[in-house]
PDB file of C-alpha atoms in Angstrom:
ATOM      1  CA  MET J  28      31.957 108.912 179.844  1.00  0.00           C
ATOM      2  CA  THR J  29      32.969 108.266 183.883  1.00  0.00           C
ATOM      3  CA  PRO J  30      36.419 108.108 185.307  1.00  0.00           C
ATOM      4  CA  ALA J  31      35.195 104.259 185.673  1.00  0.00           C
ATOM      5  CA  GLY J  32      34.359 103.570 182.252  1.00  0.00           C
ATOM      6  CA  ARG J  33      37.882 105.177 181.000  1.00  0.00           C
ATOM      7  CA  ARG J  34      39.505 102.728 183.403  1.00  0.00           C
ATOM      8  CA  ILE J  35      37.392 100.241 182.191  1.00  0.00           C
ATOM      9  CA  LEU J  36      38.170 101.087 178.493  1.00  0.00           C
ATOM     10  CA  ALA J  37      42.036 101.447 179.140  1.00  0.00           C
ATOM     11  CA  ALA J  38      42.308  98.181 180.613  1.00  0.00           C
ATOM     12  CA  ALA J  39      40.081  96.051 177.467  1.00  0.00           C
ATOM     13  CA  GLU J  40      42.519  97.882 175.209  1.00  0.00           C
ATOM     14  CA  GLU J  41      45.393  96.724 177.041  1.00  0.00           C
ATOM     15  CA  LEU J  42      43.607  93.529 177.500  1.00  0.00           C
ATOM     16  CA  PHE J  43      42.144  92.667 174.111  1.00  0.00           C
ATOM     17  CA  TYR J  44      45.340  93.756 172.540  1.00  0.00           C
ATOM     18  CA  HIS J  45      47.915  91.596 174.321  1.00  0.00           C
ATOM     19  CA  ARG J  46      45.231  88.456 174.928  1.00  0.00           C
ATOM     20  CA  GLY J  47      42.503  88.421 172.386  1.00  0.00           C
ATOM     21  CA  ILE J  48      38.951  89.634 172.545  1.00  0.00           C
ATOM     22  CA  THR J  49      37.502  86.509 173.411  1.00  0.00           C
ATOM     23  CA  ALA J  50      40.372  85.542 175.591  1.00  0.00           C
ATOM     24  CA  VAL J  51      39.279  87.860 178.176  1.00  0.00           C
ATOM     25  CA  GLY J  52      36.667  87.793 180.552  1.00  0.00           C
ATOM     26  CA  VAL J  53      34.861  90.122 182.247  1.00  0.00           C
ATOM     27  CA  ASP J  54      36.528  89.577 185.614  1.00  0.00           C
ATOM     28  CA  LEU J  55      39.685  90.472 183.658  1.00  0.00           C
ATOM     29  CA  ILE J  56      38.908  93.432 183.102  1.00  0.00           C
ATOM     30  CA  ALA J  57      37.270  94.362 186.133  1.00  0.00           C
ATOM     31  CA  GLU J  58      39.978  93.202 187.833  1.00  0.00           C
ATOM     32  CA  HIS J  59      42.681  95.153 185.300  1.00  0.00           C
ATOM     33  CA  SER J  60      40.320  98.368 185.827  1.00  0.00           C
ATOM     34  CA  GLY J  61      40.182  98.603 189.983  1.00  0.00           C
ATOM     35  CA  VAL J  62      36.243  98.178 189.387  1.00  0.00           C
ATOM     36  CA  THR J  63      33.261  95.571 189.969  1.00  0.00           C
ATOM     37  CA  LYS J  64      31.880  93.602 187.743  1.00  0.00           C
ATOM     38  CA  ARG J  65      28.562  95.524 188.613  1.00  0.00           C
ATOM     39  CA  THR J  66      30.181  98.574 187.629  1.00  0.00           C
ATOM     40  CA  LEU J  67      31.070  97.363 184.844  1.00  0.00           C
ATOM     41  CA  TYR J  68      27.812  95.958 183.331  1.00  0.00           C
ATOM     42  CA  ASN J  69      26.847  99.363 184.935  1.00  0.00           C
ATOM     43  CA  GLN J  70      28.500 101.078 182.683  1.00  0.00           C
ATOM     44  CA  PHE J  71      28.688  99.098 179.148  1.00  0.00           C
ATOM     45  CA  GLY J  72      25.534  96.409 179.664  1.00  0.00           C
ATOM     46  CA  ALA J  73      27.828  93.855 178.418  1.00  0.00           C
ATOM     47  CA  LYS J  74      30.824  92.527 177.081  1.00  0.00           C
ATOM     48  CA  ASP J  75      29.932  93.158 173.619  1.00  0.00           C
ATOM     49  CA  HIS J  76      29.074  96.656 174.313  1.00  0.00           C
ATOM     50  CA  LEU J  77      32.506  97.212 175.950  1.00  0.00           C
ATOM     51  CA  VAL J  78      34.382  95.271 172.504  1.00  0.00           C
ATOM     52  CA  ALA J  79      31.944  97.928 170.460  1.00  0.00           C
ATOM     53  CA  ALA J  80      33.213 100.864 172.462  1.00  0.00           C
ATOM     54  CA  TYR J  81      36.555  99.421 172.182  1.00  0.00           C
ATOM     55  CA  LEU J  82      36.536  98.857 168.124  1.00  0.00           C
ATOM     56  CA  ALA J  83      35.277 102.695 167.870  1.00  0.00           C
ATOM     57  CA  GLU J  84      37.688 104.170 170.071  1.00  0.00           C
ATOM     58  CA  ARG J  85      40.556 102.556 168.627  1.00  0.00           C
ATOM     59  CA  ASP J  86      38.834 103.188 164.627  1.00  0.00           C
ATOM     60  CA  GLN J  87      39.164 106.853 165.572  1.00  0.00           C
ATOM     61  CA  ARG J  88      42.603 107.049 166.799  1.00  0.00           C
ATOM     62  CA  TRP J  89      43.680 105.261 163.461  1.00  0.00           C
ATOM     63  CA  ARG J  90      41.475 107.873 161.981  1.00  0.00           C
ATOM     64  CA  SER J  91      42.750 110.621 163.310  1.00  0.00           C
ATOM     65  CA  LEU J  92      46.158 109.808 162.486  1.00  0.00           C
ATOM     66  CA  VAL J  93      45.682 108.897 158.747  1.00  0.00           C
ATOM     67  CA  ARG J  94      44.273 112.704 159.094  1.00  0.00           C
ATOM     68  CA  ALA J  95      46.694 114.449 160.350  1.00  0.00           C
ATOM     69  CA  THR J  96      49.954 112.561 158.724  1.00  0.00           C
ATOM     70  CA  VAL J  97      47.448 113.465 155.738  1.00  0.00           C
ATOM     71  CA  ASP J  98      47.339 116.866 156.556  1.00  0.00           C
ATOM     72  CA  ALA J  99      50.728 117.525 157.660  1.00  0.00           C
ATOM     73  CA  CYS J 100      51.694 117.216 153.727  1.00  0.00           C
ATOM     74  CA  ASP J 101      52.707 119.504 151.241  1.00  0.00           C
ATOM     75  CA  ASP J 102      52.919 117.683 148.226  1.00  0.00           C
ATOM     76  CA  PRO J 103      49.593 116.146 146.686  1.00  0.00           C
ATOM     77  CA  VAL J 104      52.210 113.505 145.526  1.00  0.00           C
ATOM     78  CA  GLU J 105      52.928 112.848 149.083  1.00  0.00           C
ATOM     79  CA  ALA J 106      49.196 112.554 150.433  1.00  0.00           C
ATOM     80  CA  VAL J 107      48.532 109.765 148.459  1.00  0.00           C
ATOM     81  CA  THR J 108      51.051 107.319 150.408  1.00  0.00           C
ATOM     82  CA  ALA J 109      50.831 109.859 153.814  1.00  0.00           C
ATOM     83  CA  PRO J 110      48.382 106.497 154.647  1.00  0.00           C
ATOM     84  CA  PHE J 111      51.358 104.165 154.782  1.00  0.00           C
ATOM     85  CA  ASP J 112      53.554 106.378 156.444  1.00  0.00           C
ATOM     86  CA  ALA J 113      50.837 106.617 159.666  1.00  0.00           C
ATOM     87  CA  LEU J 114      50.179 102.732 159.257  1.00  0.00           C
ATOM     88  CA  ALA J 115      54.286 103.082 160.447  1.00  0.00           C
ATOM     89  CA  ILE J 116      53.572 105.228 163.036  1.00  0.00           C
ATOM     90  CA  TRP J 117      50.689 102.777 164.261  1.00  0.00           C
ATOM     91  CA  GLY J 118      52.774 100.055 164.082  1.00  0.00           C
ATOM     92  CA  GLY J 119      56.023 101.545 165.988  1.00  0.00           C
ATOM     93  CA  ALA J 120      57.830 101.274 163.069  1.00  0.00           C
TER      94      ALA J 120
END
C-alpha cells in the first residue's frame, strides 16, 4: 500500500471508530488524511472497499494480539483464558 493509502486507512480508522462507519463520508476521510477524493478512490475504488480494508486490518491486529497473548502463556490452562486477557488489553483496561 502506498503512503497515501496508509494515511487514508489511518484516518478512516480513527473516524470510523469515533463516529461510526455510516456517519463518515469520503470527503471527511480525504480531508483528514490530507489527500484528494480522487486519490482516495484511486487507492480503494469505493468507500465499501475502504471499509473492508479497515475491518481486515483491525481483524489482523486483533488476531495477532490474541496469538501473542496465548503464545506468552507457559501453562495450558492460562492459554485457555488468554483471549480474555487480550480483550482487556484491546479495550484498554
